[in-house]
Tab-separated table of C-alpha atoms in Angstrom:
chain	number	residue	atom	x	y	z
A	17	MET	CA	34.262	85.050	121.724
A	18	PRO	CA	36.445	87.320	119.269
A	19	GLU	CA	35.308	88.418	116.325
A	20	ARG	CA	37.635	86.669	113.430
A	21	ARG	CA	39.787	88.747	110.831
A	22	THR	CA	41.595	88.080	108.201
A	23	VAL	CA	44.223	90.095	106.585
A	24	ALA	CA	46.754	89.334	103.732
A	25	LEU	CA	49.852	91.541	103.201
A	26	VAL	CA	50.824	91.759	99.327
A	27	THR	CA	54.460	93.772	99.901
A	28	LEU	CA	56.047	95.591	95.980
A	29	GLY	CA	59.307	96.795	96.389
A	30	CYS	CA	62.474	95.859	97.530
A	31	ALA	CA	63.537	93.663	100.023
A	32	ARG	CA	63.249	96.486	102.628
A	33	ASN	CA	59.769	96.659	102.346
A	34	GLU	CA	59.457	93.165	103.251
A	35	VAL	CA	61.182	93.552	105.987
A	36	ASP	CA	58.670	96.331	107.261
A	37	SER	CA	55.234	94.138	106.461
A	38	GLU	CA	56.827	91.267	108.215
A	39	GLU	CA	56.679	93.667	111.003
A	40	LEU	CA	53.182	94.874	110.171
A	41	ALA	CA	52.213	91.618	110.426
A	42	GLY	CA	53.956	90.691	113.576
A	43	ARG	CA	51.958	93.640	114.924
A	44	LEU	CA	48.575	92.640	113.936
A	45	ALA	CA	48.944	88.986	114.852
A	46	ALA	CA	50.021	90.028	118.228
A	47	ASP	CA	46.387	92.064	117.915
A	48	GLY	CA	44.861	88.801	116.767
A	49	TRP	CA	44.066	89.318	113.243
A	50	GLU	CA	44.661	86.383	111.440
A	51	LEU	CA	47.509	86.185	108.737
A	52	VAL	CA	46.209	84.573	105.522
A	53	GLU	CA	48.041	84.392	102.307
A	54	ASP	CA	45.747	85.406	99.226
A	55	ALA	CA	44.219	88.416	99.522
A	56	ALA	CA	41.058	86.848	98.129
A	57	ASP	CA	41.011	85.212	101.371
A	58	ALA	CA	41.248	87.886	103.960
A	59	ASP	CA	38.774	90.686	104.911
A	60	VAL	CA	41.448	93.843	104.253
A	61	ALA	CA	43.615	93.965	102.028
A	62	VAL	CA	47.472	96.013	102.580
A	63	VAL	CA	49.673	96.803	99.883
A	64	ASN	CA	52.691	97.261	100.637
A	65	THR	CA	53.580	99.946	97.965
A	66	CYS	CA	56.835	101.568	95.951
A	67	GLY	CA	57.597	104.469	95.320
A	68	PHE	CA	61.218	105.117	94.067
A	69	VAL	CA	60.998	105.700	90.382
A	70	GLU	CA	57.363	106.202	87.777
A	71	ALA	CA	57.707	102.110	86.534
A	72	ALA	CA	57.297	100.585	90.770
A	73	LYS	CA	54.839	103.628	90.814
A	74	LYS	CA	52.570	101.990	87.720
A	75	ASP	CA	53.380	98.209	90.398
A	76	SER	CA	51.443	99.668	93.099
A	77	VAL	CA	48.779	101.214	91.690
A	78	ASP	CA	47.712	98.302	89.388
A	79	ALA	CA	47.910	95.995	91.918
A	80	LEU	CA	45.749	97.878	94.518
A	81	LEU	CA	43.868	98.042	91.589
A	82	GLU	CA	44.100	94.149	91.612
A	83	ALA	CA	43.097	94.195	94.994
A	84	ASN	CA	40.320	96.445	95.023
A	85	ASP	CA	38.826	94.139	92.220
A	86	LEU	CA	38.593	91.232	94.810
A	87	LYS	CA	36.181	92.909	96.866
A	88	ASP	CA	33.347	91.781	93.961
A	89	HIS	CA	34.709	88.664	93.503
A	90	GLY	CA	36.329	87.445	96.942
A	91	LYS	CA	35.335	88.562	100.570
A	92	THR	CA	37.947	91.546	100.715
A	93	GLN	CA	36.159	94.644	102.661
A	94	ALA	CA	38.561	97.179	101.712
A	95	VAL	CA	41.992	98.249	100.900
A	96	VAL	CA	44.738	99.916	102.547
A	97	ALA	CA	47.885	100.722	101.001
A	98	VAL	CA	51.264	101.737	103.235
A	99	GLY	CA	54.673	101.823	101.930
A	100	CYS	CA	56.443	104.030	100.059
A	101	MET	CA	54.497	105.737	98.230
A	102	ALA	CA	51.438	105.838	100.555
A	103	GLU	CA	53.678	107.980	102.715
A	104	ARG	CA	55.710	110.140	99.579
A	105	TYR	CA	51.982	111.089	98.502
A	106	GLY	CA	49.106	110.502	101.229
A	107	LYS	CA	45.630	112.722	100.484
A	108	GLU	CA	47.267	112.367	96.643
A	109	LEU	CA	47.529	109.409	96.043
A	110	ALA	CA	44.247	108.532	97.724
A	111	GLU	CA	42.680	110.996	95.788
A	112	ALA	CA	44.157	109.630	92.702
A	113	LEU	CA	42.697	106.308	93.691
A	114	PRO	CA	39.397	106.318	95.425
A	115	GLU	CA	39.890	102.466	94.784
A	116	ALA	CA	41.937	102.316	98.191
A	117	ASP	CA	39.617	102.684	100.913
A	118	GLY	CA	42.746	103.532	103.639
A	119	VAL	CA	46.822	105.674	102.398
A	120	LEU	CA	48.453	104.998	105.893
A	121	GLY	CA	52.011	106.704	105.795
A	122	PHE	CA	54.456	105.489	108.938
A	123	ASP	CA	52.926	107.318	112.130
A	124	ASP	CA	49.832	104.622	110.763
A	125	TYR	CA	52.201	101.710	112.064
A	126	ALA	CA	52.219	101.771	115.397
A	127	ASP	CA	47.901	101.300	115.170
A	128	ILE	CA	47.401	99.206	112.012
A	129	SER	CA	45.306	97.445	113.981
A	130	ASP	CA	42.910	99.665	115.217
A	131	ARG	CA	43.489	101.954	112.052
A	132	LEU	CA	42.559	99.011	109.917
A	133	GLN	CA	39.773	97.647	112.477
A	134	THR	CA	38.591	101.546	111.856
A	135	ILE	CA	38.383	100.994	107.799
A	136	LEU	CA	36.871	97.586	108.057
A	137	ASN	CA	34.065	98.717	110.179
A	138	GLY	CA	33.330	101.666	107.582
A	139	GLY	CA	34.427	104.515	108.983
A	140	ILE	CA	36.837	106.390	107.481
A	141	HIS	CA	40.702	107.519	108.553
A	142	ALA	CA	42.021	110.901	107.408
A	143	SER	CA	45.117	110.529	104.665
A	144	HIS	CA	48.534	109.990	105.657
A	145	THR	CA	49.720	114.155	104.857
A	146	PRO	CA	53.023	113.859	103.625
A	147	ARG	CA	56.163	116.040	105.351
A	148	ASP	CA	59.241	115.956	104.698
A	149	ARG	CA	60.928	113.151	106.517
A	150	ARG	CA	64.566	114.145	107.475
A	151	LYS	CA	63.066	117.294	109.243
A	152	LEU	CA	61.804	115.413	111.887
A	153	LEU	CA	65.388	113.961	113.348
A	154	PRO	CA	67.593	115.895	114.884
A	155	ILE	CA	70.889	117.681	112.419
A	156	SER	CA	73.150	115.598	114.279
A	157	PRO	CA	73.274	112.408	113.866
A	158	ALA	CA	75.201	111.502	117.427
A	159	ALA	CA	71.434	113.031	118.560
A	160	ARG	CA	69.184	110.663	116.740
A	161	GLN	CA	69.194	107.835	118.602
A	162	ASP	CA	66.561	109.497	121.437
A	163	ALA	CA	64.503	111.076	119.135
A	164	GLU	CA	60.486	109.397	119.283
A	165	VAL	CA	60.317	108.547	115.087
A	166	ALA	CA	57.739	106.209	112.941
A	167	LEU	CA	60.910	103.796	112.089
A	168	PRO	CA	59.523	100.526	109.651
A	169	GLY	CA	61.922	97.726	110.481
A	170	HIS	CA	63.016	98.997	113.452
A	171	ALA	CA	60.282	97.427	115.955
A	172	GLN	CA	60.934	95.222	119.221
A	173	ALA	CA	58.478	94.578	121.463
A	174	ALA	CA	59.120	95.007	125.267
A	175	SER	CA	61.732	94.438	126.958
A	176	ASP	CA	60.678	92.735	129.782
A	177	GLU	CA	59.170	90.497	126.573
A	178	PRO	CA	62.838	88.230	126.188
A	179	THR	CA	63.472	87.301	123.049
A	180	PRO	CA	64.048	82.742	123.192
A	181	SER	CA	67.357	83.519	122.872
A	182	ALA	CA	67.951	85.594	125.976
A	183	GLY	CA	69.830	83.606	127.877
A	184	GLU	CA	73.454	84.353	125.754
A	185	ALA	CA	74.428	86.766	126.498
A	186	ALA	CA	74.237	90.024	125.496
A	187	PRO	CA	77.127	91.766	122.510
A	188	ALA	CA	79.213	94.239	123.631
A	189	ASP	CA	78.074	96.206	120.982
A	190	LEU	CA	77.359	99.778	121.586
A	191	PRO	CA	80.814	102.323	121.431
A	192	GLU	CA	81.329	103.970	125.362
A	193	GLY	CA	79.121	106.441	126.119
A	194	VAL	CA	76.274	104.996	124.589
A	195	ALA	CA	73.208	104.029	126.656
A	196	PRO	CA	72.615	99.993	126.343
A	197	ALA	CA	68.961	98.967	125.194
A	198	SER	CA	66.787	98.102	128.404
A	199	GLY	CA	67.562	94.116	127.537
A	200	PRO	CA	66.772	91.864	125.267
A	201	ARG	CA	64.266	92.970	123.101
A	202	ALA	CA	62.152	89.672	120.780
A	203	PRO	CA	61.493	91.566	117.193
A	204	LEU	CA	58.285	92.798	116.168
A	205	ARG	CA	57.609	90.559	113.138
A	206	ARG	CA	55.925	87.357	111.790
A	207	ARG	CA	56.699	85.381	108.836
A	208	LEU	CA	55.272	85.874	106.304
A	209	ASP	CA	56.884	82.892	104.088
A	210	LYS	CA	59.239	79.960	105.039
A	211	SER	CA	62.393	81.186	102.484
A	212	PRO	CA	65.800	79.688	104.090
A	213	VAL	CA	66.649	83.667	103.917
A	214	ALA	CA	65.776	86.757	105.159
A	215	SER	CA	65.833	90.499	105.432
A	216	VAL	CA	67.531	92.246	108.321
A	217	LYS	CA	67.751	96.254	108.330
A	218	LEU	CA	70.517	98.251	109.711
A	219	ALA	CA	68.810	101.435	109.343
A	220	SER	CA	66.804	103.301	107.757
A	221	GLY	CA	66.540	106.666	105.669
A	222	CYS	CA	69.927	108.169	104.297
A	223	ASP	CA	71.983	111.488	104.606
A	224	ARG	CA	73.667	111.354	101.442
A	225	ARG	CA	71.630	114.018	99.048
A	226	CYS	CA	71.876	112.501	95.063
A	227	SER	CA	69.588	114.871	93.396
A	228	PHE	CA	68.169	111.969	91.182
A	229	CYS	CA	67.115	110.726	94.822
A	230	ALA	CA	63.965	111.113	96.900
A	231	ILE	CA	63.999	108.385	98.822
A	232	PRO	CA	65.349	110.889	101.792
A	233	SER	CA	62.608	113.132	101.471
A	234	PHE	CA	60.078	110.269	102.675
A	235	ARG	CA	62.487	107.513	104.297
A	236	GLY	CA	64.114	110.178	106.279
A	237	SER	CA	67.774	110.758	107.886
A	238	PHE	CA	69.840	108.078	108.313
A	239	ILE	CA	69.637	106.542	111.683
A	240	SER	CA	70.982	103.210	112.874
A	241	ARG	CA	69.038	100.311	115.036
A	242	ARG	CA	71.682	99.359	117.485
A	243	PRO	CA	73.392	95.809	117.344
A	244	SER	CA	71.799	94.119	120.141
A	245	ASP	CA	68.749	94.390	118.500
A	246	VAL	CA	70.094	93.566	114.931
A	247	LEU	CA	72.211	90.461	116.606
A	248	GLY	CA	68.476	89.810	118.892
A	249	GLU	CA	66.655	89.721	115.557
A	250	THR	CA	69.024	87.504	113.854
A	251	ARG	CA	69.327	84.707	116.901
A	252	TRP	CA	65.260	84.960	116.024
A	253	LEU	CA	65.397	84.456	112.960
A	254	ALA	CA	67.724	81.470	113.158
A	255	GLU	CA	65.261	79.397	115.332
A	256	GLN	CA	61.999	79.887	112.681
A	257	GLY	CA	65.170	78.196	110.333
A	258	VAL	CA	66.389	81.061	108.599
A	259	LYS	CA	70.468	79.685	107.483
A	260	GLU	CA	70.667	83.190	105.004
A	261	ILE	CA	69.885	87.249	106.302
A	262	MET	CA	70.750	89.842	104.170
A	263	LEU	CA	71.594	92.946	106.132
A	264	VAL	CA	69.772	95.872	104.575
A	265	SER	CA	69.132	99.680	104.903
A	266	GLU	CA	69.137	103.188	102.383
A	267	ASN	CA	73.070	102.907	103.300
A	268	ASN	CA	75.036	100.607	105.176
A	269	THR	CA	77.896	101.966	105.220
A	270	SER	CA	76.705	104.448	107.098
A	271	TYR	CA	75.988	101.897	109.470
A	272	GLY	CA	76.816	102.846	113.514
A	273	LYS	CA	77.983	106.755	112.370
A	274	ASP	CA	75.492	107.783	114.392
A	275	LEU	CA	76.233	105.437	117.338
A	276	GLY	CA	79.575	107.535	117.760
A	277	ASP	CA	81.957	104.624	116.222
A	278	ILE	CA	81.210	105.090	111.817
A	279	ARG	CA	83.376	101.780	111.676
A	280	LEU	CA	81.228	99.304	114.037
A	281	LEU	CA	79.486	97.224	111.350
A	282	GLU	CA	83.246	95.782	111.215
A	283	THR	CA	82.307	94.169	114.614
A	284	LEU	CA	79.225	93.528	114.084
A	285	LEU	CA	79.783	90.769	110.648
A	286	PRO	CA	81.959	88.968	113.039
A	287	GLU	CA	78.847	88.696	115.774
A	288	LEU	CA	76.466	87.839	113.625
A	289	ALA	CA	78.356	85.214	111.342
A	290	GLU	CA	78.609	83.167	114.434
A	291	VAL	CA	74.944	83.084	115.638
A	292	ASP	CA	73.626	79.628	116.180
A	293	GLY	CA	72.113	78.733	113.034
A	294	ILE	CA	73.293	81.005	110.312
A	295	GLU	CA	75.505	80.248	107.533
A	296	ARG	CA	75.489	82.965	105.752
A	297	VAL	CA	75.702	86.368	105.640
A	298	ARG	CA	75.090	88.988	103.650
A	299	VAL	CA	75.630	92.503	103.077
A	300	SER	CA	73.389	95.544	100.592
A	301	TYR	CA	73.179	98.883	99.727
A	302	LEU	CA	76.565	99.815	100.005
A	303	GLN	CA	78.783	103.852	98.995
A	304	PRO	CA	81.123	103.109	97.214
A	305	ALA	CA	82.538	106.619	98.248
A	306	GLU	CA	82.431	104.895	101.888
A	307	MET	CA	84.484	102.338	101.624
A	308	ARG	CA	86.650	101.642	103.503
A	309	PRO	CA	89.629	99.294	103.773
A	310	GLY	CA	88.601	97.567	107.001
A	311	LEU	CA	85.601	96.410	106.041
A	312	ILE	CA	86.343	95.348	102.346
A	313	ASP	CA	88.934	92.732	104.810
A	314	VAL	CA	85.752	91.916	107.337
A	315	LEU	CA	83.460	91.309	104.190
A	316	THR	CA	86.336	88.539	102.523
A	317	SER	CA	87.751	87.765	105.141
A	318	THR	CA	85.212	86.282	107.711
A	319	PRO	CA	83.454	83.275	108.422
A	320	LYS	CA	80.648	82.823	106.695
A	321	VAL	CA	80.146	86.475	105.290
A	322	VAL	CA	80.578	86.070	102.043
A	323	PRO	CA	81.832	88.141	99.588
A	324	TYR	CA	79.499	89.833	98.041
A	325	PHE	CA	79.779	94.158	97.231
A	326	ASP	CA	76.105	95.403	96.405
A	327	LEU	CA	78.020	98.712	95.444
A	328	SER	CA	75.664	101.619	94.190
A	329	PHE	CA	78.074	103.124	91.824
A	330	GLN	CA	75.618	104.863	89.387
A	331	HIS	CA	77.244	105.815	86.845
A	332	SER	CA	80.963	106.751	86.172
A	333	ALA	CA	82.141	109.660	84.119
A	334	PRO	CA	83.112	112.574	86.472
A	335	ASP	CA	80.844	115.450	85.231
A	336	VAL	CA	77.708	113.343	85.192
A	337	LEU	CA	78.673	112.279	88.708
A	338	ARG	CA	79.108	114.968	90.005
A	339	ALA	CA	75.649	116.323	88.748
A	340	MET	CA	74.476	113.435	90.904
A	341	ARG	CA	76.255	114.801	93.332
A	342	ARG	CA	78.392	111.569	94.499
A	343	PHE	CA	81.503	110.741	93.370
A	344	GLY	CA	84.505	109.286	91.138
A	345	ASP	CA	85.437	108.129	88.174
A	346	THR	CA	86.178	104.955	86.196
A	347	ASP	CA	89.399	104.994	87.568
A	348	ARG	CA	89.304	104.726	90.994
A	349	PHE	CA	86.193	102.510	90.511
A	350	LEU	CA	87.859	99.953	88.691
A	351	GLU	CA	90.367	100.062	91.435
A	352	LEU	CA	88.300	99.742	94.179
A	353	LEU	CA	87.512	96.524	92.098
A	354	ASP	CA	90.453	95.315	92.310
A	355	THR	CA	91.050	96.043	95.591
A	356	ILE	CA	88.048	93.334	97.124
A	357	ARG	CA	88.973	91.212	94.018
A	358	GLY	CA	92.729	90.891	94.910
A	359	LYS	CA	91.110	89.628	98.122
A	360	ALA	CA	88.239	87.056	97.267
A	361	PRO	CA	88.830	86.595	92.839
A	362	GLN	CA	85.498	84.649	93.823
A	363	ALA	CA	83.743	88.273	95.072
A	364	GLY	CA	79.982	89.009	93.778
A	365	VAL	CA	79.920	92.162	92.613
A	366	ARG	CA	76.297	93.882	90.966
A	367	SER	CA	75.193	97.342	90.841
A	368	ASN	CA	72.389	100.403	89.034
A	369	PHE	CA	73.919	102.206	86.606
A	370	ILE	CA	71.460	105.526	84.971
A	371	VAL	CA	71.721	106.841	81.816
A	372	GLY	CA	69.949	109.607	79.726
A	373	PHE	CA	70.763	111.999	82.852
A	374	PRO	CA	70.338	115.962	82.182
A	375	GLY	CA	73.751	116.890	80.863
A	376	GLU	CA	74.772	112.883	79.651
A	377	LYS	CA	76.936	113.702	76.486
A	378	GLU	CA	77.701	110.552	74.082
A	379	SER	CA	81.895	110.978	75.387
A	380	ASP	CA	79.754	110.511	79.159
A	381	PHE	CA	77.899	107.366	77.746
A	382	ALA	CA	81.484	106.221	76.253
A	383	GLU	CA	83.068	106.147	79.846
A	384	LEU	CA	80.116	104.563	81.428
A	385	GLU	CA	80.546	101.739	78.921
A	386	ARG	CA	83.910	101.230	79.047
A	387	PHE	CA	83.793	101.054	83.467
A	388	LEU	CA	81.807	97.795	82.189
A	389	THR	CA	83.286	97.221	79.736
A	390	HIS	CA	86.422	96.325	82.619
A	391	ALA	CA	84.068	95.876	85.241
A	392	ARG	CA	83.470	92.677	84.571
A	393	LEU	CA	79.965	92.919	87.249
A	394	ASP	CA	78.025	89.654	88.096
A	395	ALA	CA	74.951	91.573	87.793
A	396	ILE	CA	73.976	94.602	86.939
A	397	GLY	CA	70.548	96.702	86.812
A	398	VAL	CA	70.290	99.857	84.088
A	399	PHE	CA	67.340	102.164	84.452
A	400	GLY	CA	66.928	105.415	81.155
A	401	TYR	CA	66.395	108.716	83.647
A	402	SER	CA	63.059	110.422	84.382
A	403	ASP	CA	62.642	113.060	86.836
A	404	GLU	CA	61.680	112.735	90.417
A	405	ASP	CA	59.146	115.112	92.241
A	406	GLY	CA	60.907	116.860	94.759
A	407	THR	CA	64.873	116.345	93.305
A	408	GLU	CA	67.971	119.000	92.636
A	409	ALA	CA	67.116	117.168	89.215
A	410	VAL	CA	64.392	118.283	87.979
A	411	THR	CA	65.078	121.492	87.895
A	412	TYR	CA	68.439	120.982	85.913
A	413	ASP	CA	68.841	122.012	81.741
A	414	GLY	CA	70.250	120.094	79.176
A	415	LYS	CA	66.928	117.619	80.010
A	416	LEU	CA	68.022	114.408	77.167
A	417	ASP	CA	64.726	113.698	75.007
A	418	GLU	CA	63.148	110.689	75.546
A	419	ASP	CA	63.765	109.093	72.216
A	420	THR	CA	68.117	109.856	73.070
A	421	ILE	CA	67.465	107.916	76.737
A	422	ALA	CA	65.237	105.671	75.690
A	423	GLU	CA	68.538	104.485	72.730
A	424	ARG	CA	71.007	104.843	75.163
A	425	LEU	CA	68.585	102.213	77.545
A	426	ALA	CA	68.300	99.772	75.125
A	427	HIS	CA	71.902	99.770	74.152
A	428	MET	CA	72.976	99.548	77.408
A	429	GLN	CA	70.670	97.336	78.545
A	430	ARG	CA	71.867	94.388	75.615
A	431	LEU	CA	75.524	95.523	76.500
A	432	ALA	CA	74.666	94.198	80.419
A	433	GLU	CA	73.308	91.415	79.839
A	434	GLU	CA	76.077	90.175	77.343
A	435	LEU	CA	78.287	91.581	79.704
A	436	THR	CA	77.042	89.752	82.646
A	437	SER	CA	76.845	86.520	80.298
A	438	GLN	CA	80.390	86.361	80.608
A	439	ARG	CA	80.978	86.765	83.179
A	440	ALA	CA	78.886	84.094	84.146
A	441	GLU	CA	80.350	81.942	81.784
A	442	GLU	CA	83.937	82.356	82.826
A	443	ARG	CA	82.808	80.947	86.707
A	444	ILE	CA	82.460	77.367	84.568
A	445	GLY	CA	85.037	74.924	86.429
A	446	GLU	CA	84.846	77.339	89.997
A	447	THR	CA	82.962	75.474	92.946
A	448	LEU	CA	81.304	76.607	94.986
A	449	GLU	CA	78.953	76.568	98.064
A	450	VAL	CA	75.406	76.975	96.961
A	451	LEU	CA	72.077	77.492	99.359
A	452	VAL	CA	69.503	75.753	98.464
A	453	GLU	CA	65.942	77.381	97.920
A	454	SER	CA	64.415	75.604	96.803
A	455	VAL	CA	62.933	71.986	95.454
A	456	GLU	CA	60.246	71.758	92.805
A	457	ALA	CA	58.651	68.952	90.298
A	458	VAL	CA	59.543	69.739	86.530
A	459	ASP	CA	58.047	67.329	84.701
A	460	ASP	CA	57.080	62.900	84.780
A	461	GLU	CA	61.614	62.668	84.685
A	462	GLY	CA	61.362	63.786	88.164
A	463	ASP	CA	62.427	67.816	90.221
A	464	GLY	CA	64.459	70.822	89.748
A	465	ALA	CA	66.424	71.708	92.163
A	466	TYR	CA	67.793	76.130	92.322
A	467	GLY	CA	69.687	77.816	95.023
A	468	ARG	CA	72.204	80.839	95.054
A	469	ALA	CA	76.154	80.970	95.385
A	470	ALA	CA	77.630	83.651	98.085
A	471	HIS	CA	78.111	86.175	95.204
A	472	GLN	CA	74.168	85.892	94.054
A	473	ALA	CA	71.300	88.134	96.023
A	474	PRO	CA	67.955	86.767	96.588
A	475	GLU	CA	65.978	88.007	93.360
A	476	THR	CA	68.253	90.107	91.661
A	477	ASP	CA	71.570	88.832	90.741
A	478	GLY	CA	70.508	85.160	88.615
A	479	GLN	CA	70.380	81.713	90.192
A	480	VAL	CA	72.578	78.376	90.326
A	481	VAL	CA	70.540	74.974	88.689
A	482	PHE	CA	71.100	71.693	90.062
A	483	THR	CA	71.548	69.177	87.580
A	484	ASP	CA	70.950	66.047	90.142
A	485	SER	CA	68.331	67.397	92.601
A	486	THR	CA	68.552	63.706	94.371
A	487	GLY	CA	69.416	64.734	98.816
A	488	LEU	CA	68.460	68.399	98.052
A	489	VAL	CA	66.267	70.291	100.262
A	490	PRO	CA	65.703	74.168	101.344
A	491	GLY	CA	67.725	75.184	102.724
A	492	ARG	CA	70.398	72.980	102.918
A	493	ILE	CA	74.903	74.118	102.017
A	494	VAL	CA	75.242	72.006	99.025
A	495	THR	CA	79.257	71.941	97.527
A	496	ALA	CA	78.893	72.410	93.628
A	497	LYS	CA	80.874	72.389	90.534
A	498	VAL	CA	79.702	75.473	87.686
A	499	VAL	CA	79.763	73.452	84.712
A	500	GLY	CA	77.430	75.205	82.661
A	501	THR	CA	75.523	78.580	82.197
A	502	LEU	CA	71.751	79.349	81.010
A	503	GLY	CA	71.875	83.376	80.587
A	504	VAL	CA	73.493	85.282	83.921
A	505	ASP	CA	72.429	81.830	85.797
A	506	LEU	CA	74.794	79.211	86.553
A	507	VAL	CA	74.728	75.687	85.735
A	508	ALA	CA	76.408	72.824	88.571
A	509	GLU	CA	76.472	69.735	89.669
A	510	PRO	CA	76.368	69.187	93.086
A	511	LEU	CA	78.695	67.270	94.910
A	512	HIS	CA	79.639	65.082	97.829
A	513	LEU	CA	75.630	63.965	97.217
A	514	GLU	CA	75.459	61.792	100.029
A	515	GLU	CA	76.457	64.215	102.643
A	516	ALA	CA	73.798	66.984	101.971
A	517	ALA	CA	71.407	63.369	101.808
A	518	GLY	CA	72.280	63.296	105.003
C-alpha cells in the first residue's frame, strides 16, 4: 500500500493565485497526495506566493517563515514556495530565505508531485532560475496558441477524459480558421473550499507595457484559454455547487485577440450564463482604454451576467497616465462611467489608483481627487508608488520623497473611505439580488448571515449584512432591500423569506 502523503496549500494574493492553487491541488490529488486544510497537519506545506508589490512580498515571506516554524511544532517536514514571488525571484529568494526547502517556478507545476516527493525525501531540486516569460511566446498573438509554455490555471486533463457534462453540445466557440481542441476535457482542478463562488481563468499574461508593472515579465505575454475549456470548467464547477463564477486574468478586455476575434468575450458570456446551476457570471480586470460599446452592452443586458466593472484607471491626470504608458483623462473616464450607468443605473464600479508616481505634481494629485469625487465608485483601492524591479518607472526622474508619498496616500485613502461610504448610502432603498455566502453563529441571540450583491466582488468590495438569517443558506440568491450601511457594507432586509426557506 502506498505511503500516505499529505500536503497543504497556503494561498496569498489575488483570485488568479487561488485558481493556480486549485490546479496544483488537482495535480497532487491525481497522483495520490492527500490534501489537508491546516499546514500543521501536512507533510509538505506549499505556499503560493504573491510578488506584485512590497507589502504582498512581505506577506509571502511571513507566510513561508510561519510555515517553517511548523517543522518544530507540527508534522510538517518541508516548506515549498511556488507562485509569482517564486517565479519572479527564484534562486535569489532561495538564497535570501533558506527556511524554504524548495523554490519552484511555473515550469515545475506539471511535475509538482515529483518535485515535492524529492524534497520530502531529503533531496534537493535546483531552485527556479527566473527569466522574462514574455520571450517564451511568439510576438504575434495569433501564433501563441500552439506554443509549449507553462500557463498556470490553464491545465486540462487528457482529452480522452471527458467532463461530467461531455454529452452536452460543444460550443461554437472559435472563429473560423482556428483549430478546435481535440475533444471535451475535464479541468485539472480540485476545489479547496466549499464557497458558492469560484474564479475561472480566462487568460494569462499581458501585452500592455505599463511603466510601473512587472507582472508581464513573470506572467508572460497575453494568451487566451479556449472558450470550450472555460465552458467545460464552468460546468464542472456548477456540478460542485458553485453559483457564481468570476472570470479572471491580467486583462480580460483582450480576450480572444490571439484566437482571431477580439469580441469573443461578448459571445462567450451568454453561453456561460446559460450553464445549468450558474446564477451569476462576473468579469474582473477590465482596461478602460479597451472597453467596447458591444462589451458594455453584453455586461449590462445579459441575464445572469452582472453589471460589474472592475476598471483599472490607476490615475486620471493625463501627464501621469502618459508616464505610466496608459491612456485617458478625467473627463473621458467620467464619460465612460456615464455610458455604463445610462445602461445599468445600479452597476457596480471599482478601481485601483497609484499616488506619488514619479513626476506627479500637486495639480495632478488634485485632478485625481476631482475624478474620484465625481466618479461615485463602489470600491477604491489606493497604493503609494514604490519602485518595482525591472520596470521602466525605476529609471524615471522626478521621484517624490517618501514623506510626500505617504502624505498623499493617507489623504487619498481617507477620501476613498468617505466616498465609498457615501456611495453605499446612495444604495439605501434599492432592492438587490444577494448571493448568501455564509451563515454564522454570532451569539446566544441567533445567527448572522452575509452575502454579496451584484456590484460586490469577493474579498474586495464589501458585503451585505442581513437583518434576519431565517431560512438563509449559503449558495441561495435572495431578494433584499437595503435599509442601512456599515461603512462600505450594506445592511439589507431579506424579502420573500418563505421562498428562501423553501
